[in-house]
Coordinates of C-alpha atoms in Angstrom, one line a residue:
Chain A
M1 CA 7.5 -44.2 10.6
S2 CA 5.9 -45.8 7.6
T3 CA 4.5 -48.6 9.7
N4 CA 3.0 -46.2 12.2
P5 CA -0.7 -47.0 12.1
A6 CA -1.6 -43.4 12.9
T7 CA -0.1 -42.1 9.7
S8 CA -1.4 -44.9 7.5
T9 CA -4.9 -44.5 8.7
A10 CA -4.7 -40.8 8.3
I11 CA -4.9 -41.0 4.5
T12 CA -8.1 -43.0 4.2
P13 CA -10.0 -42.6 1.0
D14 CA -12.8 -40.8 2.8
E15 CA -10.6 -38.0 3.9
T16 CA -9.0 -37.3 0.6
I17 CA -12.5 -36.9 -1.0
V18 CA -13.5 -34.4 1.7
K19 CA -15.1 -31.6 -0.2
K20 CA -13.3 -28.3 -0.1
K21 CA -15.7 -25.6 0.5
L22 CA -15.3 -21.9 0.1
G23 CA -17.7 -21.3 3.0
V24 CA -20.6 -19.0 3.8
G25 CA -18.3 -16.0 4.4
F26 CA -16.9 -16.3 0.9
W27 CA -20.4 -16.2 -0.7
L28 CA -21.4 -13.3 1.5
C29 CA -18.4 -11.4 0.2
V30 CA -19.2 -12.3 -3.3
T31 CA -22.8 -11.1 -2.9
W32 CA -21.5 -7.8 -1.5
L33 CA -19.1 -7.4 -4.4
G34 CA -21.8 -8.3 -6.9
L35 CA -24.0 -5.6 -5.3
M36 CA -21.3 -3.0 -5.5
A37 CA -20.5 -4.0 -9.1
F38 CA -24.2 -3.6 -10.0
I39 CA -24.3 -0.2 -8.3
A40 CA -21.1 0.9 -10.0
L41 CA -22.4 -0.2 -13.4
F42 CA -26.0 1.1 -13.2
T43 CA -25.8 4.2 -10.9
P44 CA -27.3 6.6 -13.5
L45 CA -30.2 4.2 -14.0
L46 CA -31.0 3.7 -10.3
P47 CA -33.8 5.7 -8.7
L48 CA -31.4 7.8 -6.7
K49 CA -31.5 11.4 -5.7
S50 CA -29.1 13.6 -7.6
P51 CA -25.7 13.6 -6.0
T52 CA -25.1 17.2 -6.8
Q53 CA -28.5 18.7 -6.0
N54 CA -28.9 20.8 -2.8
F55 CA -31.9 19.5 -0.9
L56 CA -32.3 22.6 1.3
D57 CA -35.0 22.2 3.8
P58 CA -35.7 25.4 5.7
A59 CA -38.1 23.6 8.2
N60 CA -35.2 21.5 9.3
G61 CA -32.8 24.3 10.0
R62 CA -29.3 24.6 8.5
P63 CA -27.6 21.6 6.9
P64 CA -25.9 19.2 7.4
Y65 CA -29.0 17.1 8.2
S66 CA -28.7 13.9 10.2
P67 CA -29.7 10.6 8.7
S68 CA -33.5 10.4 8.3
W69 CA -36.1 8.6 6.2
K70 CA -35.6 11.3 3.5
H71 CA -31.8 11.2 3.5
W72 CA -30.8 7.7 4.6
F73 CA -27.2 8.6 5.1
G74 CA -27.9 12.2 6.1
S75 CA -26.7 15.1 4.1
D76 CA -23.5 17.1 3.9
K77 CA -23.0 20.8 4.6
D78 CA -24.4 21.8 1.2
A79 CA -27.5 19.6 1.9
R80 CA -26.5 17.1 -0.7
D81 CA -27.7 13.5 -0.2
V82 CA -24.9 11.4 1.3
F83 CA -26.5 8.1 0.3
A84 CA -26.7 9.1 -3.4
R85 CA -23.1 10.4 -3.3
T86 CA -21.8 7.3 -1.6
L87 CA -23.4 5.0 -4.2
H88 CA -22.1 7.3 -6.9
G89 CA -18.6 7.0 -5.3
A90 CA -18.6 3.3 -5.9
R91 CA -18.4 4.0 -9.6
I92 CA -14.9 5.6 -9.8
S93 CA -13.5 3.6 -6.9
L94 CA -14.4 0.2 -8.3
T95 CA -13.7 1.1 -12.0
V96 CA -10.3 2.3 -11.1
G97 CA -9.6 -0.7 -8.9
F98 CA -10.8 -3.1 -11.6
A99 CA -9.1 -1.4 -14.5
A100 CA -5.8 -1.0 -12.6
I101 CA -5.6 -4.7 -11.7
T102 CA -6.6 -5.7 -15.2
A103 CA -3.9 -3.6 -16.7
G104 CA -1.4 -4.9 -14.1
F105 CA -2.3 -8.5 -15.0
L106 CA -2.1 -7.9 -18.8
V107 CA 1.4 -6.3 -18.6
G108 CA 2.8 -7.8 -15.5
G109 CA 1.4 -11.3 -16.1
T110 CA 2.6 -11.4 -19.7
V111 CA 6.1 -10.1 -18.8
G112 CA 6.3 -12.4 -15.8
V113 CA 5.3 -15.6 -17.7
I114 CA 7.6 -14.8 -20.6
S115 CA 10.6 -14.1 -18.4
G116 CA 9.9 -17.2 -16.2
Y117 CA 9.6 -19.3 -19.3
F118 CA 12.5 -18.1 -21.4
K119 CA 14.8 -17.1 -18.5
G120 CA 18.1 -15.6 -19.7
W121 CA 18.5 -11.9 -20.5
I122 CA 14.8 -11.2 -20.8
D123 CA 14.4 -12.5 -17.2
R124 CA 17.3 -10.4 -15.9
I125 CA 16.0 -7.2 -17.5
S126 CA 12.4 -7.6 -16.4
S127 CA 13.5 -8.7 -12.9
F128 CA 15.5 -5.5 -12.6
V129 CA 12.7 -3.4 -13.8
F130 CA 10.4 -5.0 -11.2
I131 CA 12.9 -4.3 -8.4
V132 CA 13.2 -0.6 -9.5
L133 CA 9.4 -0.3 -9.4
L134 CA 9.4 -1.9 -6.0
S135 CA 12.1 0.5 -4.7
F136 CA 9.5 3.2 -4.4
P137 CA 7.0 3.0 -1.7
S138 CA 3.9 2.6 -3.8
L139 CA 2.0 5.6 -2.6
V140 CA 5.0 7.8 -3.2
L141 CA 5.3 6.6 -6.8
A142 CA 1.6 7.0 -7.3
I143 CA 1.8 10.6 -6.0
L144 CA 4.8 11.3 -8.2
L145 CA 3.1 10.1 -11.3
T146 CA -0.3 11.7 -10.6
S147 CA 1.4 15.0 -10.1
L148 CA 2.6 15.0 -13.7
I149 CA -0.6 14.0 -15.5
E150 CA -4.0 15.2 -16.0
R151 CA -6.0 13.2 -13.5
S152 CA -8.7 11.4 -15.3
L153 CA -10.3 8.0 -14.8
L154 CA -8.1 6.5 -17.5
T155 CA -4.8 8.0 -16.3
I156 CA -5.4 7.2 -12.6
S157 CA -6.2 3.6 -13.6
L158 CA -3.0 3.4 -15.6
V159 CA -0.9 4.8 -12.8
L160 CA -2.3 2.3 -10.3
G161 CA -2.0 -0.4 -13.0
L162 CA 1.7 0.4 -13.4
L163 CA 2.1 0.0 -9.6
S164 CA 0.6 -3.5 -9.8
I165 CA 2.9 -4.6 -12.6
A166 CA 5.8 -5.5 -10.4
P167 CA 4.0 -7.6 -7.7
V168 CA 1.9 -9.4 -10.3
G169 CA 4.9 -9.9 -12.6
R170 CA 7.0 -11.4 -9.8
L171 CA 4.3 -13.9 -8.8
A172 CA 3.7 -14.8 -12.4
R173 CA 7.4 -15.4 -13.0
A174 CA 7.7 -17.5 -9.8
A175 CA 4.7 -19.6 -10.7
T176 CA 6.0 -20.1 -14.3
L177 CA 9.4 -21.1 -13.1
Q178 CA 7.7 -23.9 -11.1
F179 CA 6.1 -25.4 -14.2
A180 CA 8.6 -24.5 -16.9
D181 CA 10.7 -27.7 -16.5
R182 CA 7.9 -30.1 -15.5
E183 CA 7.4 -33.3 -17.4
F184 CA 4.2 -32.2 -19.2
V185 CA 6.0 -29.2 -20.6
L186 CA 9.0 -31.3 -21.7
A187 CA 6.6 -33.8 -23.3
A188 CA 4.8 -31.0 -25.2
R189 CA 8.1 -29.7 -26.4
Q190 CA 9.2 -33.3 -27.5
I191 CA 6.2 -33.7 -29.7
G192 CA 7.1 -30.4 -31.4
A193 CA 4.8 -27.8 -29.8
T194 CA 5.9 -24.2 -30.3
N195 CA 6.8 -22.0 -27.4
R196 CA 3.7 -20.0 -27.9
R197 CA 1.5 -23.1 -27.7
I198 CA 3.3 -24.4 -24.7
I199 CA 2.9 -21.1 -22.8
I200 CA -0.8 -20.7 -23.7
K201 CA -1.9 -24.4 -23.4
E202 CA 0.4 -25.8 -20.7
I203 CA 1.8 -23.0 -18.6
L204 CA -1.1 -20.5 -18.4
P205 CA -3.8 -22.8 -17.0
N206 CA -1.4 -23.7 -14.2
V207 CA -0.2 -20.2 -13.5
A208 CA -3.8 -18.9 -13.5
I209 CA -4.7 -20.8 -10.4
P210 CA -2.3 -19.1 -7.9
M211 CA -2.9 -15.8 -9.7
S212 CA -6.6 -15.9 -9.3
S213 CA -6.5 -15.0 -5.6
L214 CA -4.0 -12.2 -6.4
A215 CA -6.5 -10.6 -8.7
L216 CA -8.9 -10.2 -5.8
L217 CA -6.2 -9.1 -3.3
G218 CA -4.6 -6.8 -5.8
M219 CA -8.0 -5.2 -6.6
A220 CA -8.3 -4.5 -2.9
V221 CA -4.9 -2.8 -2.8
A222 CA -5.9 -0.7 -5.9
V223 CA -9.2 0.4 -4.4
V224 CA -7.4 1.4 -1.2
A225 CA -4.7 3.2 -3.2
E226 CA -7.3 5.1 -5.2
G227 CA -9.1 6.0 -1.9
G228 CA -5.8 7.3 -0.5
L229 CA -5.1 9.4 -3.6
S230 CA -8.5 10.9 -3.7
F231 CA -8.4 11.5 0.1
L232 CA -5.2 13.5 -0.6
G233 CA -7.0 15.3 -3.5
L234 CA -4.8 13.6 -6.1
S235 CA -7.3 11.2 -7.8
V236 CA -9.8 11.8 -10.6
E237 CA -10.4 15.5 -10.6
K238 CA -14.1 15.6 -11.6
G239 CA -16.3 13.1 -10.0
I240 CA -17.3 11.6 -6.6
T241 CA -15.0 9.2 -5.0
W242 CA -15.1 7.5 -1.6
G243 CA -11.8 8.9 -0.6
G244 CA -13.0 12.4 -1.6
L245 CA -16.2 12.0 0.4
I246 CA -14.2 10.9 3.5
Q247 CA -11.9 13.8 3.1
L248 CA -14.8 16.2 2.8
G249 CA -16.4 14.8 5.9
S250 CA -13.2 14.9 8.0
E251 CA -11.5 18.0 6.7
S252 CA -12.4 20.1 9.6
S253 CA -12.8 18.5 13.0
K254 CA -16.0 20.6 13.4
T255 CA -17.6 18.9 10.5
L256 CA -16.5 15.5 11.8
E257 CA -17.9 16.3 15.2
E258 CA -21.2 17.7 14.1
A259 CA -21.9 15.4 11.1
P260 CA -19.8 12.2 11.4
W261 CA -22.2 10.5 9.0
I262 CA -20.6 12.4 6.1
A263 CA -17.3 10.6 6.5
F264 CA -18.5 7.4 8.2
F265 CA -20.9 6.0 5.6
P266 CA -18.3 6.1 2.8
I267 CA -15.8 4.6 5.2
L268 CA -18.2 1.8 5.9
M269 CA -18.7 1.1 2.2
L270 CA -15.0 1.2 1.5
F271 CA -14.3 -1.0 4.4
L272 CA -16.9 -3.6 3.5
T273 CA -15.7 -3.7 -0.1
V274 CA -12.0 -4.0 0.8
L275 CA -12.8 -6.6 3.4
S276 CA -14.8 -8.6 0.9
L277 CA -12.1 -8.5 -1.7
N278 CA -9.4 -9.5 0.9
F279 CA -11.6 -12.3 2.4
A280 CA -12.6 -13.7 -0.9
G281 CA -9.0 -13.6 -2.1
D282 CA -7.9 -15.4 1.0
R283 CA -10.5 -18.1 0.7
V284 CA -9.7 -18.6 -3.0
R285 CA -6.0 -19.0 -2.1
N286 CA -6.7 -21.6 0.6
Y287 CA -9.1 -23.4 -1.6
F288 CA -6.6 -23.9 -4.4
D289 CA -3.6 -24.5 -2.1
V290 CA -5.4 -27.6 -0.8
K291 CA -6.0 -28.8 -4.3
E292 CA -2.4 -28.2 -5.2
T293 CA -1.0 -30.4 -2.4
T294 CA -3.4 -33.3 -3.2
L295 CA -2.3 -33.2 -6.8
Chain B
M1 CA 32.4 -11.1 1.0
R2 CA 31.4 -11.5 -2.6
Y3 CA 27.7 -11.6 -1.5
Y4 CA 28.1 -8.2 0.2
V5 CA 29.8 -6.6 -2.8
Q6 CA 27.1 -7.9 -5.1
R7 CA 24.3 -6.6 -2.8
V8 CA 25.9 -3.1 -2.5
A9 CA 26.5 -3.0 -6.3
L10 CA 22.9 -3.8 -6.9
A11 CA 21.8 -1.2 -4.4
I12 CA 23.9 1.5 -6.2
L13 CA 22.5 0.4 -9.5
L14 CA 19.0 0.7 -8.1
L15 CA 19.6 4.1 -6.7
L16 CA 20.8 5.3 -10.1
A17 CA 17.8 3.8 -11.8
V18 CA 15.4 5.3 -9.3
S19 CA 17.0 8.7 -9.6
M20 CA 16.9 8.6 -13.4
L21 CA 13.3 7.5 -13.4
T22 CA 12.3 10.3 -11.0
F23 CA 14.3 13.0 -12.6
G24 CA 13.3 11.8 -16.1
A25 CA 9.6 11.6 -15.2
L26 CA 9.5 15.1 -13.7
N27 CA 11.5 16.6 -16.6
V28 CA 9.9 14.8 -19.5
L29 CA 6.3 14.4 -18.4
G30 CA 6.3 17.7 -16.4
D31 CA 7.2 21.1 -17.7
P32 CA 9.9 22.5 -15.4
L33 CA 9.8 25.9 -17.1
F34 CA 6.1 26.3 -16.5
N35 CA 6.7 25.2 -12.9
I36 CA 9.2 28.0 -12.4
L37 CA 7.5 30.8 -14.1
G38 CA 3.8 29.8 -14.3
P39 CA 1.8 31.2 -17.2
V40 CA 4.7 33.5 -18.2
A41 CA 6.4 30.4 -19.7
G42 CA 4.0 30.2 -22.5
D43 CA 4.0 33.9 -23.4
V44 CA 6.7 33.9 -26.1
N45 CA 5.5 37.0 -27.9
N46 CA 6.2 39.4 -25.1
P47 CA 9.9 40.5 -25.0
E48 CA 9.7 40.9 -21.2
S49 CA 8.5 37.3 -20.7
V50 CA 11.2 36.1 -23.1
E51 CA 13.8 37.8 -21.0
M52 CA 12.4 36.1 -17.9
I53 CA 12.3 32.7 -19.7
N54 CA 15.9 33.0 -20.7
T55 CA 17.1 34.0 -17.3
A56 CA 15.2 31.2 -15.7
K57 CA 16.5 28.7 -18.3
R58 CA 20.1 29.8 -17.5
E59 CA 19.6 29.8 -13.7
F60 CA 18.0 26.4 -13.6
N61 CA 20.3 24.9 -16.4
L62 CA 17.3 24.3 -18.5
D63 CA 19.2 25.3 -21.6
R64 CA 21.4 22.2 -21.2
S65 CA 20.6 18.7 -22.4
L66 CA 18.8 16.3 -20.2
P67 CA 21.8 14.1 -19.3
V68 CA 23.9 17.1 -18.4
R69 CA 21.1 18.4 -16.2
Y70 CA 20.8 15.0 -14.6
G71 CA 24.5 15.0 -13.9
L72 CA 24.5 18.4 -12.4
W73 CA 21.5 17.6 -10.2
V74 CA 23.0 14.3 -9.0
S75 CA 26.3 15.9 -8.0
D76 CA 24.4 18.7 -6.2
F77 CA 22.1 16.2 -4.6
V78 CA 24.8 13.9 -3.1
Q79 CA 26.4 17.1 -1.6
G80 CA 23.2 17.9 0.1
D81 CA 22.1 20.8 -2.2
F82 CA 18.6 20.1 -3.3
G83 CA 18.1 23.3 -5.2
V84 CA 15.6 26.1 -4.5
T85 CA 11.9 25.9 -4.0
F86 CA 9.8 27.3 -6.9
S87 CA 8.5 30.3 -5.1
S88 CA 9.0 33.9 -6.2
T89 CA 12.0 34.3 -3.9
G90 CA 13.3 30.8 -4.0
Q91 CA 13.4 30.8 -0.2
P92 CA 13.8 28.7 1.9
P93 CA 16.1 26.3 0.0
V94 CA 14.8 22.8 -0.4
S95 CA 17.5 21.3 1.8
G96 CA 16.3 23.7 4.6
V97 CA 12.7 22.5 4.2
I98 CA 13.8 18.9 4.2
S99 CA 16.2 19.2 7.2
E100 CA 13.4 20.9 9.2
R101 CA 10.7 18.3 8.4
L102 CA 12.5 15.0 7.8
P103 CA 13.2 14.4 11.6
R104 CA 9.4 14.6 12.3
T105 CA 8.7 12.0 9.7
I106 CA 11.5 9.8 10.9
S107 CA 10.3 9.9 14.5
L108 CA 6.7 9.3 13.4
V109 CA 7.7 6.2 11.4
L110 CA 9.9 4.9 14.2
M111 CA 7.1 5.4 16.7
A112 CA 4.7 3.6 14.4
Q113 CA 7.2 0.7 13.9
F114 CA 7.6 0.6 17.7
F115 CA 3.8 0.4 18.3
A116 CA 3.4 -2.2 15.6
I117 CA 6.2 -4.5 17.0
F118 CA 5.1 -4.2 20.6
V119 CA 1.5 -4.8 19.8
S120 CA 2.1 -7.7 17.4
I121 CA 4.6 -9.8 19.5
P122 CA 2.4 -10.4 22.6
W123 CA -0.6 -10.6 20.3
A124 CA 1.1 -13.3 18.2
L125 CA 2.4 -15.2 21.3
I126 CA -1.1 -15.3 22.9
T127 CA -2.9 -16.4 19.7
A128 CA -0.2 -18.9 18.7
S129 CA -0.4 -20.6 22.1
R130 CA -4.1 -21.0 21.7
A131 CA -4.2 -21.7 18.0
G132 CA -7.6 -22.8 16.8
K133 CA -9.5 -21.8 19.9
V134 CA -12.2 -19.2 20.1
S135 CA -10.0 -16.4 21.2
D136 CA -7.6 -17.1 18.3
R137 CA -10.4 -17.1 15.8
I138 CA -11.8 -13.8 17.1
S139 CA -8.3 -12.3 16.9
T140 CA -8.0 -13.5 13.3
I141 CA -11.2 -11.8 12.4
N142 CA -9.9 -8.6 14.1
A143 CA -6.7 -8.8 12.2
F144 CA -8.7 -9.1 9.0
F145 CA -10.8 -6.1 9.9
L146 CA -7.7 -4.0 10.6
V147 CA -6.0 -4.9 7.4
A148 CA -9.1 -4.1 5.4
M149 CA -9.3 -0.6 6.9
P150 CA -7.4 1.9 4.8
N151 CA -5.1 4.1 7.0
F152 CA -6.9 7.3 6.1
A153 CA -10.1 5.8 7.4
I154 CA -8.3 4.7 10.6
A155 CA -6.9 8.2 11.0
V156 CA -10.4 9.6 10.7
I157 CA -11.9 7.1 13.2
L158 CA -9.1 7.6 15.7
K159 CA -9.4 11.3 15.5
F160 CA -13.2 11.1 15.9
V161 CA -13.1 8.7 18.9
F162 CA -10.1 9.8 20.9
S163 CA -9.8 13.5 20.0
I164 CA -13.3 14.6 19.4
K165 CA -15.6 12.2 21.4
L166 CA -13.4 11.3 24.3
D167 CA -11.2 14.3 24.2
W168 CA -8.2 12.4 25.4
M169 CA -5.8 13.2 22.7
P170 CA -4.9 16.5 20.9
L171 CA -6.4 17.1 17.5
T172 CA -3.4 18.2 15.7
Y173 CA 0.4 18.5 15.9
K174 CA 1.9 21.8 17.0
A175 CA 5.6 22.2 16.0
D176 CA 6.3 24.9 18.6
D177 CA 5.1 22.8 21.6
P178 CA 7.7 21.3 24.0
L179 CA 9.1 17.9 23.2
S180 CA 6.9 15.9 25.7
S181 CA 3.6 17.3 24.3
R182 CA 4.8 16.8 20.8
I183 CA 5.5 13.2 21.5
F184 CA 2.0 12.9 23.0
Q185 CA 0.6 14.6 19.9
M186 CA 2.3 11.9 17.7
V187 CA 0.6 9.0 19.4
L188 CA -2.6 8.9 17.3
P189 CA -0.7 9.6 14.0
A190 CA 1.7 6.7 14.9
L191 CA -1.2 4.4 15.8
T192 CA -2.8 5.2 12.5
I193 CA 0.2 3.9 10.7
G194 CA 1.1 1.2 13.1
L195 CA -2.2 -0.6 13.7
P196 CA -2.7 -2.2 10.3
V197 CA 1.0 -3.1 10.2
A198 CA 0.7 -4.7 13.6
A199 CA -2.1 -6.9 12.2
V200 CA 0.2 -7.9 9.3
Y201 CA 3.1 -8.7 11.6
Q202 CA 0.8 -10.7 14.0
R203 CA -0.5 -12.9 11.3
L204 CA 3.0 -13.7 10.0
L205 CA 4.6 -14.2 13.5
R206 CA 1.6 -16.4 14.6
T207 CA 2.1 -18.7 11.7
D208 CA 5.8 -19.1 12.3
L209 CA 5.3 -19.5 16.1
I210 CA 2.8 -22.3 15.5
T211 CA 5.4 -24.1 13.3
T212 CA 8.0 -23.7 16.0
L213 CA 5.7 -24.8 18.8
Q214 CA 5.4 -28.2 17.0
Q215 CA 9.1 -28.9 17.1
D216 CA 10.8 -31.4 19.4
F217 CA 12.8 -29.0 21.5
I218 CA 9.5 -27.3 22.6
L219 CA 8.2 -30.8 23.6
L220 CA 11.4 -31.3 25.5
A221 CA 11.0 -27.9 27.3
R222 CA 7.5 -28.8 28.1
T223 CA 8.4 -32.2 29.5
K224 CA 11.1 -30.5 31.6
G225 CA 8.1 -28.7 33.2
L226 CA 8.9 -25.2 32.2
S227 CA 6.1 -22.7 32.4
K228 CA 4.1 -21.9 29.4
W229 CA 5.3 -18.3 29.2
R230 CA 8.9 -19.2 29.6
I231 CA 8.6 -21.7 26.7
L232 CA 6.9 -19.1 24.6
F233 CA 9.2 -16.2 25.3
V234 CA 12.6 -17.9 25.8
H235 CA 12.4 -21.0 23.5
A236 CA 9.8 -20.3 20.8
L237 CA 10.0 -16.6 20.1
R238 CA 13.6 -16.4 19.0
P239 CA 13.7 -19.1 16.3
S240 CA 10.4 -17.7 14.9
L241 CA 11.7 -14.2 14.4
F242 CA 13.5 -14.7 11.1
S243 CA 10.8 -13.8 8.6
F244 CA 9.4 -11.3 11.1
I245 CA 12.6 -9.3 11.0
T246 CA 12.6 -9.2 7.2
V247 CA 9.0 -8.1 7.0
V248 CA 9.6 -5.4 9.6
G249 CA 12.3 -4.0 7.4
L250 CA 10.5 -4.4 4.2
N251 CA 7.4 -2.7 5.6
T252 CA 9.2 0.6 6.0
G253 CA 7.8 1.5 2.6
A254 CA 4.3 0.9 3.7
L255 CA 5.0 3.0 6.8
I256 CA 6.3 5.9 4.8
G257 CA 3.1 5.7 2.6
G258 CA 1.1 5.6 5.8
S259 CA 2.9 8.7 7.1
I260 CA 1.9 10.7 4.1
V261 CA -1.8 10.2 4.9
S262 CA -1.3 10.4 8.7
E263 CA 0.7 13.6 8.5
T264 CA -1.9 15.2 6.3
V265 CA -4.8 14.3 8.6
F266 CA -3.1 15.3 11.8
R267 CA -1.4 18.3 10.3
I268 CA 2.2 17.3 11.0
P269 CA 4.6 19.3 8.9
G270 CA 6.7 16.3 7.9
I271 CA 8.0 15.3 4.5
G272 CA 4.9 13.3 3.7
S273 CA 2.5 16.2 4.0
T274 CA 5.0 18.4 2.3
L275 CA 5.1 16.0 -0.6
V276 CA 1.4 16.3 -1.1
E277 CA 1.4 20.1 -0.7
S278 CA 4.3 20.4 -3.2
V279 CA 2.6 18.2 -5.7
L280 CA -0.6 20.4 -5.5
R281 CA 1.6 23.5 -5.8
N282 CA 3.7 22.0 -8.7
D283 CA 6.8 22.7 -6.6
F284 CA 9.0 20.3 -8.5
P285 CA 12.4 20.5 -6.8
V286 CA 10.7 19.7 -3.4
V287 CA 8.9 16.7 -4.9
L288 CA 12.1 15.5 -6.6
A289 CA 14.1 15.8 -3.3
I290 CA 11.4 14.1 -1.2
V291 CA 10.9 11.2 -3.6
M292 CA 14.6 10.7 -3.9
I293 CA 15.2 10.7 -0.2
V294 CA 12.3 8.3 0.4
A295 CA 13.3 5.9 -2.4
S296 CA 16.9 5.9 -1.5
S297 CA 16.3 5.3 2.2
F298 CA 14.0 2.5 1.2
V299 CA 16.7 0.9 -1.0
I300 CA 19.3 1.3 1.8
I301 CA 17.0 -0.2 4.5
N302 CA 16.3 -3.2 2.2
L303 CA 20.1 -3.6 1.9
L304 CA 20.6 -3.5 5.6
V305 CA 17.7 -6.0 6.1
D306 CA 19.5 -8.3 3.8
F307 CA 22.7 -7.9 5.7
A308 CA 21.0 -8.4 9.1
Y309 CA 19.5 -11.6 7.6
T310 CA 23.0 -13.0 6.8
L311 CA 24.0 -12.4 10.4
I312 CA 21.1 -14.3 11.7
D313 CA 21.3 -17.1 9.1
P314 CA 24.7 -17.3 7.5
R315 CA 23.4 -19.8 4.9
V316 CA 21.9 -16.9 2.9
R317 CA 25.3 -15.7 1.9
R318 CA 26.0 -18.7 -0.3

């Protein structure tokens, strides 16, 4: 096989230097996510209509009003502006998604790396805790916990963060195990580096690469989970969420039939955001996998 | 043999941990006394309320310590007594609610799983045999779209298109209808759960099929002149099913999560929608029973998947 000309010519220098690209789709997704993040951060400052004001317009008959120049996404039954409400909804959905995955990475990532590095009883205990957390279907665990707490932005983020601990922790542990016995780690230990230094300087940079795509994919899961909770009426009690808007627009089939825009614009926003997170995460994973094999 | 014993022991340990966590969470974070009596629980100055509090404490064993209560609850639970619902009368008992509603959820989940499998296998076979071509790329994009669509959004879209606009499907589930129409009423709810799962299965199976199709025995089958579909169905599908079967088993959790949403949208009185209602009503024995049933069946299904896996590939046992 080694003399096969086909295989030997396959690895020409030209081909190994082929530039790995993230592609146009990736940058489109990043643009959309950037736009959403901007909206989430600066909603109160944007020149939007008030999301709670009733824009009754007697000349137009009874609300809900269909989409028009005045109300881009139409209005709901109380004549509130769906466009303004949808943009306001980005705030809670994205904040919860981001906070949850950050919390999951801080706790799950730390525990995972430590148990993968030290192994032994720490590893056994943390692995068992991860399995226990994974024994609940995630939505069921989320509902169980949200039923017991006051549902605020912080607590919902923490609940969803708790849910992401186990998947994040398992991946971090697996990635750490791959590197824990590699030559560069042994070398660092030989010259007297402390465990702390080895973890931070040698292990973390390597583990961070496979984890980066999980951050995006995990945030997508958290955004969907928040949407599901608020759709069921179990997310942040005060405030506008995409799930809550969709629920409001689809609660009665009469509303859905007469004014589908109330539910469908938030669905579109949620869909595009989750799609962007998934797609970007997938591209990042492919991008780094290629790099890993050429190492 | 040792492998099986270890797996069963782990499963039992998991069930214990899960039940302690659920019971502990509801008893420590929640306030069971308040859940039983409502505002009366805080009214300690009124002798009448105090009387009620004491009766309730005795009746629900709340005057015992937490481990004792846990023990009592577990021994009741394994005997099928899930306690009474927190209503003024305590009727119907939780086990009655569960035994009435659990079959609906089980049939919904099975139907969703059925749809997901029977959509994903042909889909994966077609796309894997044309890997890289235009139709395959379009299907990849479609799968991406489906996965990015949260199931409550799918439910709303399906309801809007098929029940409202086209008027092909019934809007909601009616528990008193004859079996045939109830099955028909479950199609949209099952599709809601099954469609995104089908996309997940398809992507996995497609990858495995592509790997199988590059093997020598496929080349041999092809040189023998067998038809393309015969090769795909008879020769390529079976060896590609290993990880598919595992994921089908493991996805039961996602299906149960999906059934919560789907039952709520389509008004199916299963345990998923009951869970949400009970949470909103603070009916804690019902929540406890449903969470326990769901989590334990999830643990047991995972155990069975592991065992099924050893039957397909005996190397796992070692």
